[in-house]
CSV table of C-alpha atoms in Angstrom, one decimal:
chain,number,residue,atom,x,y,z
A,181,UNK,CA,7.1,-2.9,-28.3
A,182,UNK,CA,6.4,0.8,-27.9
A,183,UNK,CA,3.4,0.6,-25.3
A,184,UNK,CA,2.4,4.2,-25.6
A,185,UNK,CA,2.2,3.7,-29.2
A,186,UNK,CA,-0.2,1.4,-28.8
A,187,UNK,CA,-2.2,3.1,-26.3
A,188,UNK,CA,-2.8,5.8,-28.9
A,189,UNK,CA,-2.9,4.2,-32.3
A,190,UNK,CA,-6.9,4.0,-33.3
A,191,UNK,CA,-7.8,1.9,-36.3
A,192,UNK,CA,-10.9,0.6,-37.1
A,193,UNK,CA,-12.9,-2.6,-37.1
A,194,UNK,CA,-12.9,-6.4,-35.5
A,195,UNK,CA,-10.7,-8.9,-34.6
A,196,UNK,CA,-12.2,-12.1,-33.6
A,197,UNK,CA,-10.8,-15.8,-34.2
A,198,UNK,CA,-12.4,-17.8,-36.7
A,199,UNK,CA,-11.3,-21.4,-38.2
A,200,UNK,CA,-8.9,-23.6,-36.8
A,201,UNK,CA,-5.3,-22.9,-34.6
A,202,UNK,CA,-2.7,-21.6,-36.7
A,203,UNK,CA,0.7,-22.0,-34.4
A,204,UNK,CA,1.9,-18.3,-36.5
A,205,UNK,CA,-0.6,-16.6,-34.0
A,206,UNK,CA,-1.1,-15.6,-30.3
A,207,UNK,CA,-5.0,-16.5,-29.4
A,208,UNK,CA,-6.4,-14.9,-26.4
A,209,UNK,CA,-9.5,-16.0,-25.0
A,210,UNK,CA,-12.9,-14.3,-23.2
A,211,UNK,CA,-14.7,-15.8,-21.1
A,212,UNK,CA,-18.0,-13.7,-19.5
A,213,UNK,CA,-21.4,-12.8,-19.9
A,214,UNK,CA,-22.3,-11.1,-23.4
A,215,UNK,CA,-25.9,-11.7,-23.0
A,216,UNK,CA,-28.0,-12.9,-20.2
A,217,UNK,CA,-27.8,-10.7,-17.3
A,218,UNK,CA,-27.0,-6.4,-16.2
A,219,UNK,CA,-23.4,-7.4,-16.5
A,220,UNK,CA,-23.9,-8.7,-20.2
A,221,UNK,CA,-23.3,-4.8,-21.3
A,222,UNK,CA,-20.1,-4.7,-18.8
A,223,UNK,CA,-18.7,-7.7,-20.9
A,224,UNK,CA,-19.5,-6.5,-24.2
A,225,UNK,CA,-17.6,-3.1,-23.4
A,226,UNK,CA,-14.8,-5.0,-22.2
A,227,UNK,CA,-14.7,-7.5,-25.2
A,228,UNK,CA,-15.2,-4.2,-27.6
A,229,UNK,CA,-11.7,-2.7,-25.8
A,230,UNK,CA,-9.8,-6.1,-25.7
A,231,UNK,CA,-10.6,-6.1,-29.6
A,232,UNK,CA,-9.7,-2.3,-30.2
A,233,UNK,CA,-6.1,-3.0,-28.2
A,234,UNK,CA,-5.6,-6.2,-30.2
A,235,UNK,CA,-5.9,-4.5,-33.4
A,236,UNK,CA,-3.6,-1.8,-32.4
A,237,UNK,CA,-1.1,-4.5,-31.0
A,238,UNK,CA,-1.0,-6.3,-34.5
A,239,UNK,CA,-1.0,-3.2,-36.6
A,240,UNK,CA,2.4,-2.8,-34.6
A,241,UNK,CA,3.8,-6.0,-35.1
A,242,UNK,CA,1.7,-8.4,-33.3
A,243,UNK,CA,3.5,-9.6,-30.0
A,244,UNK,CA,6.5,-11.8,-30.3
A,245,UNK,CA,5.5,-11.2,-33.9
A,246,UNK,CA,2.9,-12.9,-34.2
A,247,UNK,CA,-0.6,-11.5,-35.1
A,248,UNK,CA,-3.1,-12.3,-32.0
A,249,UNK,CA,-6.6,-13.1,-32.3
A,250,UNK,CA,-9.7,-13.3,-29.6
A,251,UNK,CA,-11.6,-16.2,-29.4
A,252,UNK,CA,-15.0,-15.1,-26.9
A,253,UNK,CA,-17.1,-17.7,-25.3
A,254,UNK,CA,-20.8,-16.4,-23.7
A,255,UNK,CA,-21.2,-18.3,-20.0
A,256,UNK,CA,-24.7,-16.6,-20.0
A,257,UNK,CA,-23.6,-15.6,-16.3
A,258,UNK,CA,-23.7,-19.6,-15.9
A,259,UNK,CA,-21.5,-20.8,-13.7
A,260,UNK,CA,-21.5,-24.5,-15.1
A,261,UNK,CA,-21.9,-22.6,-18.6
A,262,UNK,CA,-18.5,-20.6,-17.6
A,263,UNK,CA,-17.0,-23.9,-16.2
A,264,UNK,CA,-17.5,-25.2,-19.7
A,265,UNK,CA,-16.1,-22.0,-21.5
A,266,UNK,CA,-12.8,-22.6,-19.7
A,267,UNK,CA,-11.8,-26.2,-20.5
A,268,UNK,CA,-13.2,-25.8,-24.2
A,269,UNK,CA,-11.1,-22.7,-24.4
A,270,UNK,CA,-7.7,-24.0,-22.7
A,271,UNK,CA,-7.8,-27.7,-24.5
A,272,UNK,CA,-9.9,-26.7,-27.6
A,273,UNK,CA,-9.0,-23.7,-28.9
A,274,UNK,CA,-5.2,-23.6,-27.3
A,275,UNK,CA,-5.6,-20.0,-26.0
A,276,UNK,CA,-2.5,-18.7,-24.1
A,277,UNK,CA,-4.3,-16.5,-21.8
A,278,UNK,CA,-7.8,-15.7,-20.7
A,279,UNK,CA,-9.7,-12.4,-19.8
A,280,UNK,CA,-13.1,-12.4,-18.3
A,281,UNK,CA,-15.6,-13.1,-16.6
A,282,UNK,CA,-18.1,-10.4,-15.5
A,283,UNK,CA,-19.7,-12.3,-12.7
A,284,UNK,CA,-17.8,-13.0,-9.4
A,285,UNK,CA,-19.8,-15.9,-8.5
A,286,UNK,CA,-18.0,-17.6,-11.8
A,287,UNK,CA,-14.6,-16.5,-11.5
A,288,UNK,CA,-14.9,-18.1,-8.3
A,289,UNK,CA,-16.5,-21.3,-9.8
A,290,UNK,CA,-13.1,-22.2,-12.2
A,291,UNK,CA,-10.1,-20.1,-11.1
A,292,UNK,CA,-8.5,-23.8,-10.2
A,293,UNK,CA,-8.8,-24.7,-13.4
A,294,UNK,CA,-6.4,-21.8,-14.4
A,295,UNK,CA,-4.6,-22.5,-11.6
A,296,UNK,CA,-4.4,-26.3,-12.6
A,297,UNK,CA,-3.4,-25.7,-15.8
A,298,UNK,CA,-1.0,-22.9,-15.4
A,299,UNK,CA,-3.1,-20.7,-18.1
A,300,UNK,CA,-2.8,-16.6,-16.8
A,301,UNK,CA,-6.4,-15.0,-16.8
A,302,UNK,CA,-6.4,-11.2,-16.6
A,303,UNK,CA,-9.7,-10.2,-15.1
A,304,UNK,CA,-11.2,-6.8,-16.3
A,305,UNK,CA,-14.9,-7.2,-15.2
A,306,UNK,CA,-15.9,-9.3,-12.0
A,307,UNK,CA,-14.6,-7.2,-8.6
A,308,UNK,CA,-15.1,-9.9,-6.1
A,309,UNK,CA,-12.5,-9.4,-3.3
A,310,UNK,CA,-11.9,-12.9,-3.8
A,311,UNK,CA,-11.0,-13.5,-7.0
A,312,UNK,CA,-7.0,-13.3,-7.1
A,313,UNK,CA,-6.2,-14.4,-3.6
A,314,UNK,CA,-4.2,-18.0,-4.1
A,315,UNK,CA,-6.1,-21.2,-4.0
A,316,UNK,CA,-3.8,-22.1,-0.8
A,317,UNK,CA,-0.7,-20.4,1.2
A,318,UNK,CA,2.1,-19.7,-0.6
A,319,UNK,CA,0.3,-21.3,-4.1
A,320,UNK,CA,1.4,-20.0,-7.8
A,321,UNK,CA,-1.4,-18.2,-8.7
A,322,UNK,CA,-2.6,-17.4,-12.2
A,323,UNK,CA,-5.5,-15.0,-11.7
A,324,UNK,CA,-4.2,-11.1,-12.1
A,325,UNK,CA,-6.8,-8.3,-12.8
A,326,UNK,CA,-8.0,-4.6,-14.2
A,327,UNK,CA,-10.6,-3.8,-12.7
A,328,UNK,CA,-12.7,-2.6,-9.4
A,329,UNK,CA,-12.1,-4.8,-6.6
A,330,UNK,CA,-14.8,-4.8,-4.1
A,331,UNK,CA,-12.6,-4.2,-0.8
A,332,UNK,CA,-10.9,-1.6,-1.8
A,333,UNK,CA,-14.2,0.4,-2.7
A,334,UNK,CA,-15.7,-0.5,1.3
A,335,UNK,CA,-12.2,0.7,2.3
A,336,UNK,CA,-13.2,4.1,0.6
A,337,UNK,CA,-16.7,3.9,1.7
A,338,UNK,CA,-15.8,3.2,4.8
A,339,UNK,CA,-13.1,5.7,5.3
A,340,UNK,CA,-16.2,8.5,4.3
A,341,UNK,CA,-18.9,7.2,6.5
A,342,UNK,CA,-15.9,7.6,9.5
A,343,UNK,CA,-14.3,10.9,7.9
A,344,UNK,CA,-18.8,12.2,8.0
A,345,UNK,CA,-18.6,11.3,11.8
A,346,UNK,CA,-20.8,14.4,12.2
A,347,UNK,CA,-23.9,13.2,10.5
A,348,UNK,CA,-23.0,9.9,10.0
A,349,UNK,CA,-24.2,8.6,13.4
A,350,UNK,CA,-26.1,5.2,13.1
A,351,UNK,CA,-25.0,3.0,10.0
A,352,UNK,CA,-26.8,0.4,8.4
A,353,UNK,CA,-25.6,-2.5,5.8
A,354,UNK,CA,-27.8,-3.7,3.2
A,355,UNK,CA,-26.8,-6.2,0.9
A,356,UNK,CA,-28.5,-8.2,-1.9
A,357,UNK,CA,-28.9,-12.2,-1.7
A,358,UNK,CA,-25.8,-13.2,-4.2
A,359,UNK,CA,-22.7,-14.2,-3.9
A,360,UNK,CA,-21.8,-10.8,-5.2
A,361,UNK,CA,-23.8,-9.1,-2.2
A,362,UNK,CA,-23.1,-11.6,0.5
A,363,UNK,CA,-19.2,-11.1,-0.3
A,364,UNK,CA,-19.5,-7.5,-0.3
A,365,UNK,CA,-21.3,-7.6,3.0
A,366,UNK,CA,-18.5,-9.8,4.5
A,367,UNK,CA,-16.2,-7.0,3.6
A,368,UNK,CA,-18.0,-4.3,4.9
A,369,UNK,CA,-18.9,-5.7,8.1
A,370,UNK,CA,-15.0,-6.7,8.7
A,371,UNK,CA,-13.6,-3.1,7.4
A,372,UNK,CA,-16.2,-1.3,9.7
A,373,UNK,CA,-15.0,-3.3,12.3
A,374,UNK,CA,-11.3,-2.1,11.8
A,375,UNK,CA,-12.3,1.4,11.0
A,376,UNK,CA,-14.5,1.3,14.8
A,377,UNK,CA,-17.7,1.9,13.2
A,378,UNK,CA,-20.7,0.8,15.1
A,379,UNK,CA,-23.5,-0.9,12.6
A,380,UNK,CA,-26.6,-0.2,13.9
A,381,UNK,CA,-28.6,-2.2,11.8
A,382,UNK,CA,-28.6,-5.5,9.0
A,383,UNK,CA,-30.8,-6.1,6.1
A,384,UNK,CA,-30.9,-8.5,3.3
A,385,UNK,CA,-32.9,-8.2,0.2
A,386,UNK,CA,-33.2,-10.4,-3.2
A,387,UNK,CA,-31.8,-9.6,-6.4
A,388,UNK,CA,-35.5,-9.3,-7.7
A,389,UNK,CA,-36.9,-8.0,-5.1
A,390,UNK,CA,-38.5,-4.8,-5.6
A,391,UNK,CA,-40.3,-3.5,-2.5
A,392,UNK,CA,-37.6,-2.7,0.3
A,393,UNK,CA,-40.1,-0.8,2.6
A,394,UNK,CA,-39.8,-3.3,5.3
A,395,UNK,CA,-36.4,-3.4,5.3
A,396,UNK,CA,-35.6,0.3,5.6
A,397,UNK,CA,-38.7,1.0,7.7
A,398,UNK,CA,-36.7,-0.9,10.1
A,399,UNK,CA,-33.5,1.0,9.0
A,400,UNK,CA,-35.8,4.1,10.2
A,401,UNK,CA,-36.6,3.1,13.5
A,402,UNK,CA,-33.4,2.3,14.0
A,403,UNK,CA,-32.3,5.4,13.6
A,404,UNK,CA,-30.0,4.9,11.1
A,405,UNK,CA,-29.0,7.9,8.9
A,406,UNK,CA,-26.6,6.4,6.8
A,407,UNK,CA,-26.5,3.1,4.2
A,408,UNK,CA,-24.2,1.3,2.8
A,409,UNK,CA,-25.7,-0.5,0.2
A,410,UNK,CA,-23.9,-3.7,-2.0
A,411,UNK,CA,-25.9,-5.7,-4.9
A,412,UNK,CA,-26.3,-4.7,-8.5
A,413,UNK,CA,-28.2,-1.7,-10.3
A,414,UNK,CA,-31.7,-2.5,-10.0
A,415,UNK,CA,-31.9,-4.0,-6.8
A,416,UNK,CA,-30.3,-0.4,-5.9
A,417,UNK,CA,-32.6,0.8,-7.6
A,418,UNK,CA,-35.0,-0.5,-6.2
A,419,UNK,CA,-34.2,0.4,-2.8
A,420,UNK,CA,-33.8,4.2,-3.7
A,421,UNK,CA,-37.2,3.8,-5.0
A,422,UNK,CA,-38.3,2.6,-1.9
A,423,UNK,CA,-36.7,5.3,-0.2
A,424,UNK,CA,-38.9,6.8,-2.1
A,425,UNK,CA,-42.8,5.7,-0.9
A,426,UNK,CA,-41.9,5.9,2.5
A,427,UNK,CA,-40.0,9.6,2.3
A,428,UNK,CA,-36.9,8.5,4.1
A,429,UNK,CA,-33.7,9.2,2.1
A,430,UNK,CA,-30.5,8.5,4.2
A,431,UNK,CA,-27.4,9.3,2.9
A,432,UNK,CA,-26.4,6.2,0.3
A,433,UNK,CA,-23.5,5.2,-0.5
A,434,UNK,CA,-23.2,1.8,-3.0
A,435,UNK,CA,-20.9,-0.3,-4.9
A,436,UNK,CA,-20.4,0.5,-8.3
A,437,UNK,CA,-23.1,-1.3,-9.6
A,438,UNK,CA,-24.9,2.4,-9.4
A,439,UNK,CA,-23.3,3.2,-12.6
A,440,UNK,CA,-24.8,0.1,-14.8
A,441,UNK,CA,-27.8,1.7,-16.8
A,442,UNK,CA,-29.9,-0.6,-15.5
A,443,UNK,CA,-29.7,1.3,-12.3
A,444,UNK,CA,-30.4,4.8,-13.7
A,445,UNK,CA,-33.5,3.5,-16.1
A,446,UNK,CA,-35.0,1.5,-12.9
A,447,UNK,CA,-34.5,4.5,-10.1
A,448,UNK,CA,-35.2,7.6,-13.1
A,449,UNK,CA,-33.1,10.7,-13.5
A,450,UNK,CA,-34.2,12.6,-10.3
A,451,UNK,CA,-34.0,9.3,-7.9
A,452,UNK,CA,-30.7,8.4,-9.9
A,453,UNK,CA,-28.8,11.3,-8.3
A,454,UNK,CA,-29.4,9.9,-4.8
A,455,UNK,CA,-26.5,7.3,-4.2
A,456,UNK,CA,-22.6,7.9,-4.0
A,457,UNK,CA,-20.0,5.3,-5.2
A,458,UNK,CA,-16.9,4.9,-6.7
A,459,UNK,CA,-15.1,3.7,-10.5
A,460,UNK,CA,-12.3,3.8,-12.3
A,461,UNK,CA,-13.4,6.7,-15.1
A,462,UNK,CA,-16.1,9.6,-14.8
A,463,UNK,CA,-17.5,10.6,-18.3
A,464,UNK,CA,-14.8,13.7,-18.1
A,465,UNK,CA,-12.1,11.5,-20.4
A,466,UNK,CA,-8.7,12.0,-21.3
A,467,UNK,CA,-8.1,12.9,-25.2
A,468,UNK,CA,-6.9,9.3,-25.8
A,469,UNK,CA,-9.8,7.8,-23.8
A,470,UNK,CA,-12.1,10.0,-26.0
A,471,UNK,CA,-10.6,8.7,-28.8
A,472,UNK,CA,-11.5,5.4,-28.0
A,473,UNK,CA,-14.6,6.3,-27.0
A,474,UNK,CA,-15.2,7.9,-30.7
A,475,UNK,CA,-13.9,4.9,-32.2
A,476,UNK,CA,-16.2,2.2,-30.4
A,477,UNK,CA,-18.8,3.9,-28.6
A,478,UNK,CA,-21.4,3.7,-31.2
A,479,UNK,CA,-21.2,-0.2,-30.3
A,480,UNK,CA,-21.6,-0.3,-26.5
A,481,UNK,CA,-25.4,-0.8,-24.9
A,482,UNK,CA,-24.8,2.4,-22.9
A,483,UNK,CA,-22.6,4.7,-22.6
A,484,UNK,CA,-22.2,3.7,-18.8
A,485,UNK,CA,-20.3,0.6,-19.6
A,486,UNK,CA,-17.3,2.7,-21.1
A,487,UNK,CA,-14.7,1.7,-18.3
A,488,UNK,CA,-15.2,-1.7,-19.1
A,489,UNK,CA,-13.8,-1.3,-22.3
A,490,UNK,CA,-10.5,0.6,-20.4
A,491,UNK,CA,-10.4,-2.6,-18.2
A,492,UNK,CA,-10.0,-4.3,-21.3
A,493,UNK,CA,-8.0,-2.1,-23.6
A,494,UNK,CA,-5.6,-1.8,-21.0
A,495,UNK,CA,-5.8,-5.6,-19.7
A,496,UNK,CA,-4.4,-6.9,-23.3
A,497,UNK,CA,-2.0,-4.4,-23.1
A,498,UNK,CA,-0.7,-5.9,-19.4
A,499,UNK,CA,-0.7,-9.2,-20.8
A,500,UNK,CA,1.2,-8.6,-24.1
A,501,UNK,CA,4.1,-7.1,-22.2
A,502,UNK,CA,4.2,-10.1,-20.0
A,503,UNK,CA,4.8,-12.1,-22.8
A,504,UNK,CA,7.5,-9.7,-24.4
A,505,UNK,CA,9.4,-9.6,-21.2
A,506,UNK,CA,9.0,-13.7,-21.1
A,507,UNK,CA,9.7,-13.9,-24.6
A,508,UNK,CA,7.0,-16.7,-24.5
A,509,UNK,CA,3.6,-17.5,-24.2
A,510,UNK,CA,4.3,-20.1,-21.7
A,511,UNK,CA,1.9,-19.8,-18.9
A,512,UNK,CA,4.5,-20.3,-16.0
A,513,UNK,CA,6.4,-17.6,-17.6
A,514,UNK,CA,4.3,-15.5,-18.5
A,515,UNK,CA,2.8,-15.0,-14.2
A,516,UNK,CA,6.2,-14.9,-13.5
A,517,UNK,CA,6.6,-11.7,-15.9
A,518,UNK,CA,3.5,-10.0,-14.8
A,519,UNK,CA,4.6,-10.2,-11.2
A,520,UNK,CA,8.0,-8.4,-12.2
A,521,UNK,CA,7.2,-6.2,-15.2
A,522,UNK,CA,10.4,-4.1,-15.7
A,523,UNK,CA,9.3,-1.4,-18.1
A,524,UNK,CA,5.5,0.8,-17.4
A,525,UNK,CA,2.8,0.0,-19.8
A,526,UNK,CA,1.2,3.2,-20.9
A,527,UNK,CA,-2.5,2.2,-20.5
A,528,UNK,CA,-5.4,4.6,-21.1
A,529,UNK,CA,-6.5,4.8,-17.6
A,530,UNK,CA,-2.7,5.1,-16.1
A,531,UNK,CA,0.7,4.4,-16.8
A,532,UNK,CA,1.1,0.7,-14.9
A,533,UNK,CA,4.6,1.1,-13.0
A,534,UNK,CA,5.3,-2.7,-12.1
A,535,UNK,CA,1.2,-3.4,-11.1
A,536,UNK,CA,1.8,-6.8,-9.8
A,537,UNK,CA,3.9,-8.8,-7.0
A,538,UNK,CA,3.9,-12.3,-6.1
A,539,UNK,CA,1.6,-11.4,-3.4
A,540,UNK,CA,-0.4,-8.8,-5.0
A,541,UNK,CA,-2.2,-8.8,-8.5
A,542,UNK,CA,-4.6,-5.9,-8.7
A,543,UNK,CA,-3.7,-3.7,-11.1
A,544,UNK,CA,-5.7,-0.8,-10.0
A,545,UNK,CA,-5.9,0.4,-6.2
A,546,UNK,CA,-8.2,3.0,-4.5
A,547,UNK,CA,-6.0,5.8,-5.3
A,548,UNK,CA,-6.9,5.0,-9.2
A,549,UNK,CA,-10.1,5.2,-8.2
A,550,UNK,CA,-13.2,8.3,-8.5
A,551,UNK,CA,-16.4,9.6,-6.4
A,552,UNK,CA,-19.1,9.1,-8.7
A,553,UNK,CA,-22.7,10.9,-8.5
A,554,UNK,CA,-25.2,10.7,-11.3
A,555,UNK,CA,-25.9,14.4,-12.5
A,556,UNK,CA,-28.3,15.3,-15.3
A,557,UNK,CA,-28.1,11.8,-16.7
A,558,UNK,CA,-23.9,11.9,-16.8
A,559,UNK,CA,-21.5,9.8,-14.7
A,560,UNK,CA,-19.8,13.1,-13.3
A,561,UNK,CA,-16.8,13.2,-10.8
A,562,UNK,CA,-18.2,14.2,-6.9
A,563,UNK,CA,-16.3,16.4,-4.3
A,564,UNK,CA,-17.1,17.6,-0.9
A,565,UNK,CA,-15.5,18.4,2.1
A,566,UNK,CA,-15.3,14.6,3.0
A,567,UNK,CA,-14.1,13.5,-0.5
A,568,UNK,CA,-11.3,16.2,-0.6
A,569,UNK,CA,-10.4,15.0,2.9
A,570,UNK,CA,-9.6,11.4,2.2
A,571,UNK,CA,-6.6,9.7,1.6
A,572,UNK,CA,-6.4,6.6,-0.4
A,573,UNK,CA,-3.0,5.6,1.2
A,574,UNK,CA,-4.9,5.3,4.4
A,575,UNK,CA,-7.7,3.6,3.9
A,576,UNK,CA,-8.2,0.5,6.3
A,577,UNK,CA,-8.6,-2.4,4.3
């Protein structure tokens, strides 16, 4: 299978399963959020790329050649929904492997059923830090991922607040109610910790809320001068709104959440420019990302939600060499090829040189990642003295 082939052969239209299980093809399955909450445009990119790499996997040969086909199941960000999804999808519709979800909370929620049942799931939405550590010590695990992962972004952050020493004097933490925001803040407090920063100051906010005066008038008297903010886009919104009616404008730095279009039509295009965070693509693309782009971006909700579509193009193309090395679709196979890939898998947001270890299975790591600000409406690549400063290798995690 000529990867890089792959990664640059567009052709046009859908793939999706339809009918019953033919045993002459491979069926993948999604799993995620395509239409209730902010992370319903996240999954549709991601679906959009798994369906562009699929076609371009079949039009050269299929894998183990046979044609593969995507069967997608919406959990509504419903974690008894997504619970659901999965056992319809593994003893239903007899899907070899399974991508998705976008919500943490819901990986969370089943990843023993995958476990259980030996199924491989490639995430390429849902960053919780969580999500592909082992059910127990020394456990097979079956959840792998390409995507953001929420600790390795704090590292970054982190490693910037520390590196801004000067005018980064008194730190604050704010995190949203969720399970997404509650994890983040775990990680943050225990990487500040390990870095020897000092947090000054706590606060907690709901995902609806959207009056955060009281919470950063007590940022303000507390002197802090810079936040670190975790939830979603329009809760961080919300808060640089906020920062807003009271005049008080720390520097921000988020999770990537900021880059969700909810978040720049909530704060507006002045107030949008505010926050600094991280992702895995600015809107500066390579030619073959740009051709993708051409070829699906009149489909996506925004064009914000174009690295979701990477995280899936490129998740297929992960899994299909797994099962080429394996020569099977055989789910204890299959982990055990992902976790020893022998040849690089040209992707379209890097060249994967053996991504995965028994111990380790993020694909992407904070050196594959990008400082982010919002400029004139444009996810744009960010540098300063403290950006050009850092180095990923040494981030404390």
């Amino acid at each position: 299978m000529n990867i890089r082939k792959l990664g640059m052969s567009l052709l046009a239209g859908a793939v999706l399963a339809a009918g019953s299980v033919n045993a002459q093809e491979i069926r993948f399955g999604y799993n995620g959020d395509l239409s209730a909450s902010p992370s319903a445009q996240s999954g549709q990119a991601a679906v959009l790329g798994m369906q562009a790499a699929i076609e371009d996997l079949n039009a050269a040969g299929g894998v183990l050649g046979q044609t593969v086909t995507l069967v997608t199941r919406d959990d509504g960000s419903a974690p008894p929904r997504s619970i659901q999804n999965m056992t319809d999808l593994i003893d239903n519709e007899k899907v070899q492997a399974i991508f998705g979800p976008t919500n943490s909370g819901n990986a969370m929620a089943w990843k023993h059923i995958a476990n259980q049942k030996k199924v491989p799931v490639m995430g390429n939405v849902a960053s919780g830090t969580d999500i592909t550590k082992p059910m127990r010590a020394n456990a097979d695990n079956y959840m792998f991922r390409v995507s953001m992962v929420d600790r390795e972004q704090v590292a970054a952050l982190m490693a910037y607040v520390k590196a801004n020493a000067a005018d980064s004097k008194v730190i604050g933490l704010m995190a949203e109610t969720t399970g997404y925001g509650q994890g983040g803040l775990k990680d943050m407090e225990e990487i500040a910790k390990l870095q020897g920063i000092n947090i000054a100051q706590i606060e907690h906010f709901g995902v609806n809320d959207t009056d955060m005066t009281s919470q950063l008038n007590k940022m303000r008297a507390a002197g802090v001068d810079t936040i670190v903010v975790w939830a979603q886009g329009t809760p961080i919104a919300q808060i640089i709104r906020s920062m807003e009616k009271i005049d008080y404008f720390p520097l921000t730095l988020t999770s990537w959440s900021s880059d969700n279009i909810t978040f720049y039509d909530a704060a507006g295009r002045a107030l949008s420019e505010k926050p600094l965070f991280m992702r895995t693509v600015s809107e500066e693309r390579t030619p073959e990302q740009e051709q993708l782009f051409t070829r699906i971006g009149s489909k996506l909700r925004a064009p914000s939600s174009f690295s979701f579509a990477l995280h899936g193009y490129d998740s297929v193309l992960l899994m299909a060499a797994a099962m080429e090395q394996a020569g099977s679709t055989d789910g204890p196979a299959v982990r055990q090829a992902l976790e020893s890939l022998q040849k690089p898998v040209q992707g379209l947001l890097k060249v994967y040189e053996t991504p995965f270890s028994t111990t380790d299975h993020e694909a992407l790591k904070a050196e594959d990642l990008v400082w982010i600000r919002w400029k004139d409406g444009s996810l744009l690549p960010h540098t300063d003295p403290i950006t050009e400063s850092l180095d990923s290798h040494s981030f404390i995690q």
